[in-house]
Tab-separated table of C-alpha atoms in Angstrom:
chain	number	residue	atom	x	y	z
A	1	UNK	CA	-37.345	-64.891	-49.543
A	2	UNK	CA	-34.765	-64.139	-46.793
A	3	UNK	CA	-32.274	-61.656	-46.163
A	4	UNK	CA	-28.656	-62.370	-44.557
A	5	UNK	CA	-29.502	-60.614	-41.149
A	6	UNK	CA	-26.173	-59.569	-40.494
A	7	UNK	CA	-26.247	-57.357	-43.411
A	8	UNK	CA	-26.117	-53.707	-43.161
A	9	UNK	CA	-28.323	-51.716	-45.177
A	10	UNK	CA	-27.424	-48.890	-47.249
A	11	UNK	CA	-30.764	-46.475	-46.302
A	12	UNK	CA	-29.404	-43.700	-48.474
A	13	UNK	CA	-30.464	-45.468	-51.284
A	14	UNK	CA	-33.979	-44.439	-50.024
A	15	UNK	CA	-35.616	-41.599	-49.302
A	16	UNK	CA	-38.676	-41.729	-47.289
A	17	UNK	CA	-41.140	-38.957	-47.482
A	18	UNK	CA	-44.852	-40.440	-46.401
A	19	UNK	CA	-46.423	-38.788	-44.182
A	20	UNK	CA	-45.161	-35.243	-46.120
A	21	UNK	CA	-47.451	-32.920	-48.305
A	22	UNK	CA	-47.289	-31.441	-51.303
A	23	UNK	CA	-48.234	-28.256	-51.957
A	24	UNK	CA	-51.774	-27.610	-53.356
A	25	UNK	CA	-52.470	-26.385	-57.289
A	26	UNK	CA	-54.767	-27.956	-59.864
A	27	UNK	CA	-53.639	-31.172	-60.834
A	28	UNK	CA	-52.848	-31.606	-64.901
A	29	UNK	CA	-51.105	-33.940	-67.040
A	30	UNK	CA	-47.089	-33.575	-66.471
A	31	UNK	CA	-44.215	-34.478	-68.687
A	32	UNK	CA	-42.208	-37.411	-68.782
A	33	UNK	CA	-43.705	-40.767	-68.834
A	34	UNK	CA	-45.608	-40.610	-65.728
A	35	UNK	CA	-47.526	-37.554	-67.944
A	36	UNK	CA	-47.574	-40.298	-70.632
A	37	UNK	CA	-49.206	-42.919	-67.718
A	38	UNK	CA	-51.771	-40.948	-66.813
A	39	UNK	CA	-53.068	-40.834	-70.285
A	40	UNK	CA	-53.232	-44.259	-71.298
A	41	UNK	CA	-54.829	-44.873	-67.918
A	42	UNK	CA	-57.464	-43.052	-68.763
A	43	UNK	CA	-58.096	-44.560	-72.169
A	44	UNK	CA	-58.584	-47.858	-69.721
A	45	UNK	CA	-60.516	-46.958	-66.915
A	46	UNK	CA	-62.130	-43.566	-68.388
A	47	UNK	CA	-60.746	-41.241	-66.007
A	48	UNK	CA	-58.401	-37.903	-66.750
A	49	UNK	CA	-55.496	-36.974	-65.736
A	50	UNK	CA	-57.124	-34.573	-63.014
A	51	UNK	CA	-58.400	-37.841	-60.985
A	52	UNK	CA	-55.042	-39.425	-61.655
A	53	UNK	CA	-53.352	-36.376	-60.016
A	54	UNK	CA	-50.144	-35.271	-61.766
A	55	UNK	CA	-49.605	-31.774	-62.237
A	56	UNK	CA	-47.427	-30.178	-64.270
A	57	UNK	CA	-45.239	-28.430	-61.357
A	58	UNK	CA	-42.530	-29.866	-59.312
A	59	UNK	CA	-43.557	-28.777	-55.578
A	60	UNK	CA	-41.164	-30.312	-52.765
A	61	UNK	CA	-42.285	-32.556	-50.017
A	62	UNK	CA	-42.881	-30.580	-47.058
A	63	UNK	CA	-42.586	-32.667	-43.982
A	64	UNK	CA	-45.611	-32.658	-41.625
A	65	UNK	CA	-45.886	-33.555	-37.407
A	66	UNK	CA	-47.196	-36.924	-39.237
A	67	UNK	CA	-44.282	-37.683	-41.094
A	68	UNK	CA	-43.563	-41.416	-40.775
A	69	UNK	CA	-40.278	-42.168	-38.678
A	70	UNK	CA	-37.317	-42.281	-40.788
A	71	UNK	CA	-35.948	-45.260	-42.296
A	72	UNK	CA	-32.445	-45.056	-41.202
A	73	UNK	CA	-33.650	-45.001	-37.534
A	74	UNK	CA	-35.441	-48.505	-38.485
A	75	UNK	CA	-33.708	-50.030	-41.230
A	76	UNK	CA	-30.616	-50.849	-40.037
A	77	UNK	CA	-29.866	-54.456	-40.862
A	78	UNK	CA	-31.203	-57.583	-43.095
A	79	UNK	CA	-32.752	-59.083	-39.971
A	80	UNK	CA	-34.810	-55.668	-40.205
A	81	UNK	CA	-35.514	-56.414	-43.959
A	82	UNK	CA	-37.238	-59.835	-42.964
A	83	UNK	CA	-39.624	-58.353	-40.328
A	84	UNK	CA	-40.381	-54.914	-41.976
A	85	UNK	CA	-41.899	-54.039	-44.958
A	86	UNK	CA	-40.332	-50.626	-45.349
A	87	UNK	CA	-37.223	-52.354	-44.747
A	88	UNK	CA	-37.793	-54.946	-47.318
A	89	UNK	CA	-38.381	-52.523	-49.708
A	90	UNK	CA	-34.367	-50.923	-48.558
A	91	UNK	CA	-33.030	-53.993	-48.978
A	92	UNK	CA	-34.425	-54.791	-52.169
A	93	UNK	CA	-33.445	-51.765	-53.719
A	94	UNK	CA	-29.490	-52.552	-52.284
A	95	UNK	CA	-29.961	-56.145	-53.766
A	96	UNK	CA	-31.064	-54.740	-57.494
A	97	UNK	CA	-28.066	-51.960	-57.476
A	98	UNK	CA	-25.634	-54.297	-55.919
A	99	UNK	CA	-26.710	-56.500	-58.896
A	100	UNK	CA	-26.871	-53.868	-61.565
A	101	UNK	CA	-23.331	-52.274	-60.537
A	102	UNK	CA	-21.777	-55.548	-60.945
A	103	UNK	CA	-23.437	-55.928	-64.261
A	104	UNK	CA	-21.944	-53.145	-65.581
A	105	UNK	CA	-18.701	-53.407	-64.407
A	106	UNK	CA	-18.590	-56.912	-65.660
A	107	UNK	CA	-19.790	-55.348	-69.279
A	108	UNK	CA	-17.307	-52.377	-69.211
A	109	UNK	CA	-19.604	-49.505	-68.126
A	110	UNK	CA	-20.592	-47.683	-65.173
A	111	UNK	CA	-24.178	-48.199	-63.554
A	112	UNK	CA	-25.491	-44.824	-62.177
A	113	UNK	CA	-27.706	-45.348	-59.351
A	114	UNK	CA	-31.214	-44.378	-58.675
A	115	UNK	CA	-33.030	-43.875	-55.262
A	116	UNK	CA	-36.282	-44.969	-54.342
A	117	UNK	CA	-39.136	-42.453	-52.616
A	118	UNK	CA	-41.109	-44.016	-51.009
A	119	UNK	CA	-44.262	-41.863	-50.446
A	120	UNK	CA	-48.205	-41.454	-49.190
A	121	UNK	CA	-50.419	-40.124	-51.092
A	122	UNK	CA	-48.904	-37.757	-53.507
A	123	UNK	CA	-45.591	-36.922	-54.327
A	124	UNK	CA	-43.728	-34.360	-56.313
A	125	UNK	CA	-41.228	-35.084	-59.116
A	126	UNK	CA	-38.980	-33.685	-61.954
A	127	UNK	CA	-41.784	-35.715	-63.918
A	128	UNK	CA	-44.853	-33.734	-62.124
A	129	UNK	CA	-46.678	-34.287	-59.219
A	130	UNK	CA	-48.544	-37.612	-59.186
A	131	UNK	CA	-50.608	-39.583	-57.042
A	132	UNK	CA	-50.894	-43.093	-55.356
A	133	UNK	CA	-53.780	-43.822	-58.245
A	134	UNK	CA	-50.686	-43.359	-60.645
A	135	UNK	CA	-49.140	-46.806	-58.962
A	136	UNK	CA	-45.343	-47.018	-59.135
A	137	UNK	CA	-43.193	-45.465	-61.801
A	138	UNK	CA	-39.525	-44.234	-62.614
A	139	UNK	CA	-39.448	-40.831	-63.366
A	140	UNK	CA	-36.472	-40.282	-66.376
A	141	UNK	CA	-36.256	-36.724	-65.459
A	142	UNK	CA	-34.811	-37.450	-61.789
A	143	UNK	CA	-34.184	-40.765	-62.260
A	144	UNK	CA	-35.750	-41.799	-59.239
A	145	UNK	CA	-38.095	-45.077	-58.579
A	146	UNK	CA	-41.269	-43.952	-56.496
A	147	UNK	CA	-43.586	-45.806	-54.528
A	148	UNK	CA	-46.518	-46.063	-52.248
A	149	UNK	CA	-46.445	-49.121	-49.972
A	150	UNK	CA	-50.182	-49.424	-50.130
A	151	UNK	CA	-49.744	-50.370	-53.862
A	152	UNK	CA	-49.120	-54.227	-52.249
A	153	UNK	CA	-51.852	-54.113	-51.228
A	154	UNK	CA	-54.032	-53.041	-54.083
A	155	UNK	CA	-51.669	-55.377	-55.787
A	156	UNK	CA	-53.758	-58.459	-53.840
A	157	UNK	CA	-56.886	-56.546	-53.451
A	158	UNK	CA	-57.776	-55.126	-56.404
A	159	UNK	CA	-55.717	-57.121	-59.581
A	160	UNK	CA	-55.940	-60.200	-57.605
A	161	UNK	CA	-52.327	-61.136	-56.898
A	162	UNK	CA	-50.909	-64.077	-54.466
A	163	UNK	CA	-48.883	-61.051	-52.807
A	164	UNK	CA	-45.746	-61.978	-50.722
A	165	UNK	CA	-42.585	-60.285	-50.478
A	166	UNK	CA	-41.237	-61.208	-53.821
A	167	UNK	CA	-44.671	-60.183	-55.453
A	168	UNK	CA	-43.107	-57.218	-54.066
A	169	UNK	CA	-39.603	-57.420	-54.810
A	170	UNK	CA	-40.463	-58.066	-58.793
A	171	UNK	CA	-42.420	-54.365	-58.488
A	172	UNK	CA	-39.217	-52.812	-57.457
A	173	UNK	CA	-37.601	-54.572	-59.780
A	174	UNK	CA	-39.460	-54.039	-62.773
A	175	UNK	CA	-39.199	-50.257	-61.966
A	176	UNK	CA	-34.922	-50.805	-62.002
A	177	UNK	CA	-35.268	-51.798	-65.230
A	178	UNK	CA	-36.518	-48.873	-66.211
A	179	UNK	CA	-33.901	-47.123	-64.767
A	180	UNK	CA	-31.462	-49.013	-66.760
A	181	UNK	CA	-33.152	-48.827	-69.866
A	182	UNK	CA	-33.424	-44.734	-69.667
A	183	UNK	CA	-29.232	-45.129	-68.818
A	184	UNK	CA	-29.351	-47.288	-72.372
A	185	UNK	CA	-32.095	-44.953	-74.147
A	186	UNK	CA	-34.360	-47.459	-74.681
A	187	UNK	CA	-37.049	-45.607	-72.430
A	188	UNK	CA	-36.970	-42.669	-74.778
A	189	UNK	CA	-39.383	-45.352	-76.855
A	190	UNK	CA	-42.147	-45.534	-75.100
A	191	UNK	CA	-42.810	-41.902	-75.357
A	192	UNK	CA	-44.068	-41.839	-79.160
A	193	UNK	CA	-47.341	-41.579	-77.544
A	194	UNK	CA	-48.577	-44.054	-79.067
A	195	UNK	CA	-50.517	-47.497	-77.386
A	196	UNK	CA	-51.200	-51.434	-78.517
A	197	UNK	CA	-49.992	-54.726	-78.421
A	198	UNK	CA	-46.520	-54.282	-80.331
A	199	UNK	CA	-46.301	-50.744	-79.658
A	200	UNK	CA	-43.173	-49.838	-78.161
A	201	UNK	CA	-44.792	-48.835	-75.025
A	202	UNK	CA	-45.825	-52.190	-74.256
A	203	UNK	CA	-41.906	-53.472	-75.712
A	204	UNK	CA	-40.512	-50.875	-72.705
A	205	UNK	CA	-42.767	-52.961	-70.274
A	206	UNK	CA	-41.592	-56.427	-71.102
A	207	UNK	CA	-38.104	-55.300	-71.130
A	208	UNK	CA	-38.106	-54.194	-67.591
A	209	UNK	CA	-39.946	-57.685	-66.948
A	210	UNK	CA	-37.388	-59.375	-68.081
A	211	UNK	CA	-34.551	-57.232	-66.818
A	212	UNK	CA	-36.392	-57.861	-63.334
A	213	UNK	CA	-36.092	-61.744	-64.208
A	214	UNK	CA	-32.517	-61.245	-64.596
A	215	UNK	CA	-31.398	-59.822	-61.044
A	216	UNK	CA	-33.416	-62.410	-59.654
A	217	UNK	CA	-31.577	-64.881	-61.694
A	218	UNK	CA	-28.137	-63.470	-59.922
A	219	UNK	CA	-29.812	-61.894	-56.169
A	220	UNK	CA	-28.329	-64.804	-54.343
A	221	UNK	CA	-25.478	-64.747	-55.895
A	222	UNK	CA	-24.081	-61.263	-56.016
A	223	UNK	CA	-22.026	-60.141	-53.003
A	224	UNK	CA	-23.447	-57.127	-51.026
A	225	UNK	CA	-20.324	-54.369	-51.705
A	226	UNK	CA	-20.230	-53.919	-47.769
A	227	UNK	CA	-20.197	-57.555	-46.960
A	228	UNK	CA	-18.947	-59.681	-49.455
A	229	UNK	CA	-21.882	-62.118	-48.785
A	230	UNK	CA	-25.178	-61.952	-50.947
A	231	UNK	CA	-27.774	-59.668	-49.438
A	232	UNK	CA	-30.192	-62.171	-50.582
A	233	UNK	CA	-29.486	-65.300	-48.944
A	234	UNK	CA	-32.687	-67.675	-49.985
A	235	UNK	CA	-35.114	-67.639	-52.967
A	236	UNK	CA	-37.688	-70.483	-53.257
A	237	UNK	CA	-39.529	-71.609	-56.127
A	238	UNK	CA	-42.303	-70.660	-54.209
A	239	UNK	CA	-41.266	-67.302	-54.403
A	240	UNK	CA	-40.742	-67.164	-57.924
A	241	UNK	CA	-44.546	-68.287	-58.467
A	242	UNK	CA	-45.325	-65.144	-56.538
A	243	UNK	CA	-43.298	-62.683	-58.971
A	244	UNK	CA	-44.453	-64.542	-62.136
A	245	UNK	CA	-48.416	-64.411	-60.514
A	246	UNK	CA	-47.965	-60.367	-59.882
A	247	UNK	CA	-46.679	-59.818	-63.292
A	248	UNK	CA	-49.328	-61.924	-64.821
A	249	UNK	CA	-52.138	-59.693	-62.315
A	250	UNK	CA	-50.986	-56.595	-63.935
A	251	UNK	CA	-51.455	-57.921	-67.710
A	252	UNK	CA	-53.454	-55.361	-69.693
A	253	UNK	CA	-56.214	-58.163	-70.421
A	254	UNK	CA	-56.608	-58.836	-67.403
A	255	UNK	CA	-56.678	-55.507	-66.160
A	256	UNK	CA	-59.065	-54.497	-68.649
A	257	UNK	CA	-61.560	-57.613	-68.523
A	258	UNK	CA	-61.551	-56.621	-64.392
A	259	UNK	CA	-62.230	-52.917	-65.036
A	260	UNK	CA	-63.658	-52.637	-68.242
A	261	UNK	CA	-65.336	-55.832	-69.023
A	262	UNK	CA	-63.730	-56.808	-72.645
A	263	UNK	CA	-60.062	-56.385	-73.634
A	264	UNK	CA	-59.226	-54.364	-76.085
A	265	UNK	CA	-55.614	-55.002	-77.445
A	266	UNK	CA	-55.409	-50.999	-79.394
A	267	UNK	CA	-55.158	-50.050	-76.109
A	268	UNK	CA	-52.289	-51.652	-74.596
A	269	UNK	CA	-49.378	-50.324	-72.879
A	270	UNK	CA	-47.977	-52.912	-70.777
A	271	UNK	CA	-48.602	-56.512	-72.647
A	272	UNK	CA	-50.661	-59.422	-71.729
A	273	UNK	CA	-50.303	-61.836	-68.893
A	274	UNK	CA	-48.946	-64.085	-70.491
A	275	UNK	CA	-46.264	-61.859	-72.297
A	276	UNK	CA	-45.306	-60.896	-68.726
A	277	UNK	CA	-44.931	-63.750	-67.191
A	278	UNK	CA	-43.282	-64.893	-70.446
A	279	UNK	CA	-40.725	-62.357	-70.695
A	280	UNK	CA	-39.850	-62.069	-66.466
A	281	UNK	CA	-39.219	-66.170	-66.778
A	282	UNK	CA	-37.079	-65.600	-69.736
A	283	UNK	CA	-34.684	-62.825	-67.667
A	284	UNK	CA	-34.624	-65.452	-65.013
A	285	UNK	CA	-34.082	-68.301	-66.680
A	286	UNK	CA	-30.729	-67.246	-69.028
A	287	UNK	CA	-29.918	-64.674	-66.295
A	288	UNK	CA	-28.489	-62.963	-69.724
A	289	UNK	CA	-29.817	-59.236	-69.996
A	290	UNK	CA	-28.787	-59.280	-73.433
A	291	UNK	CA	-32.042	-62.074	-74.310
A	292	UNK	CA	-34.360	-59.519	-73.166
A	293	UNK	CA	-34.512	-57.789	-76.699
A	294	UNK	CA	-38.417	-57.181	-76.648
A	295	UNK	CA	-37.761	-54.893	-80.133
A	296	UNK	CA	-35.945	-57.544	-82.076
């Protein structure tokens, strides 16, 4: 996975808070679906929303003497994005908009972006105030993608992922599809509160699977706005493996064999492995977002 390193990235896309705090107050479920998150995570791994941390408020990051240096001081260019994770993670997020934009336009509509936080430790939102434990999510009510960089990690550690930088990429992306899907009102669907394995919670999960399939299907291919060159200059099979082995990792069997020892299908939210891995290689292999009809 390479970057043109000429490229200049758009940081405002991003906003970078780690190293910020959020002020104190007893964590309980929020609204939205990273409320709705929290809940099905602890039908899996018998927790409650207070260890999950999200609280019903919506407290601002206040910046601390630890705040992280900011990402338009660092992330300047795609020869950034192939050295730096941080920057990576800019760059994706340029790539899937760039793509997304285009997408529209080419269907007769108008793609509204989305920014990316990313964030340590815990993070308010229009959605509540959530923690790393919550992993990423798009939060409708801002419509904002946010994420902790030390997810990747768990990614490979815990769930037993190959990792890489697309592993990574297909995160971000997956979360973009979200974002389109709330601009569609599919999203609106998984929020019947309701779980298992053709619930339309777990429908909402393979879509954005798929819709990540499909701007990796076109990343090479669609010019950067600034540039008129693809921001994404190389994407190896290789690569591909490493997106279809992270969306596999995060299967609900899987997850719930690792954590739970037995799978229990009632209590899905996000599919199988194989239904992930099914539905990503089917947005990547038409490129067409309009075969990624999980409902039909």
């Amino acid at each position: 996975m390479q970057f043109d390193d000429d490229a200049d990235l758009d940081t405002s896309e991003v906003r970078d808070v780690r190293g910020s705090r959020v002020p104190g107050g007893k964590a309980t479920v929020g609204g939205g679906i990273v409320g709705f998150i929290a809940l099905i995570l602890g039908l899996l791994f018998g927790v409650g929303p207070e260890q999950l941390g999200l609280a019903s408020g919506d407290p601002a990051p206040v910046a601390t003497s630890s705040s992280a240096a900011q990402i338009e001081q660092t992330c300047r260019t795609g020869a950034d994005a192939n050295t730096r994770e941080d920057c990576r993670i800019v760059a994706v997020v340029n790539s899937v908009q760039d793509f997304w934009r285009a997408e529209y336009e080419r269907r007769g509509g108008r793609y509204g972006d989305a920014r990316t936080v990313m964030f340590s430790n815990q993070v308010g939102t229009a959605c509540g105030s959530a923690t790393s434990a919550v992993g990423p999510f798009y939060c409708p009510g801002d419509r904002q993608v946010y994420l902790d960089l030390g997810f990747f990690d768990e990614l490979r550690t815990r769930f037993g992922a190959s990792g890489g930088p697309f592993a990574q990429a297909y995160v971000v992306a997956h979360e973009y599809g979200h974002h389109v899907q709330n601009m569609m009102g599919t999203l609106a669907r998984a929020q019947d509160g309701r779980a298992g394995a053709n619930s339309n919670a777990v429908r909402v999960e393979l879509q954005a699977d798929c819709y990540a399939g499909v701007w990796a299907r076109h990343a090479t291919t669609t010019p950067d706005e600034k540039t008129g060159r693809p921001l994404l200059t190389s994407l190896t099979e290789a690569d591909i493996r490493d997106g279809l082995d992270a969306a596999a990792a995060v299967g609900d069997d899987r997850i719930q064999e690792k954590f739970q020892g037995r799978v229990t299908p009632e209590n899905w939210t996000h599919g199988s492995a194989a239904q992930r891995r099914q539905w990503f290689d089917t947005g990547f292999r038409t490129g067409d977002m309009a075969r990624c009809n999980t409902f039909g």
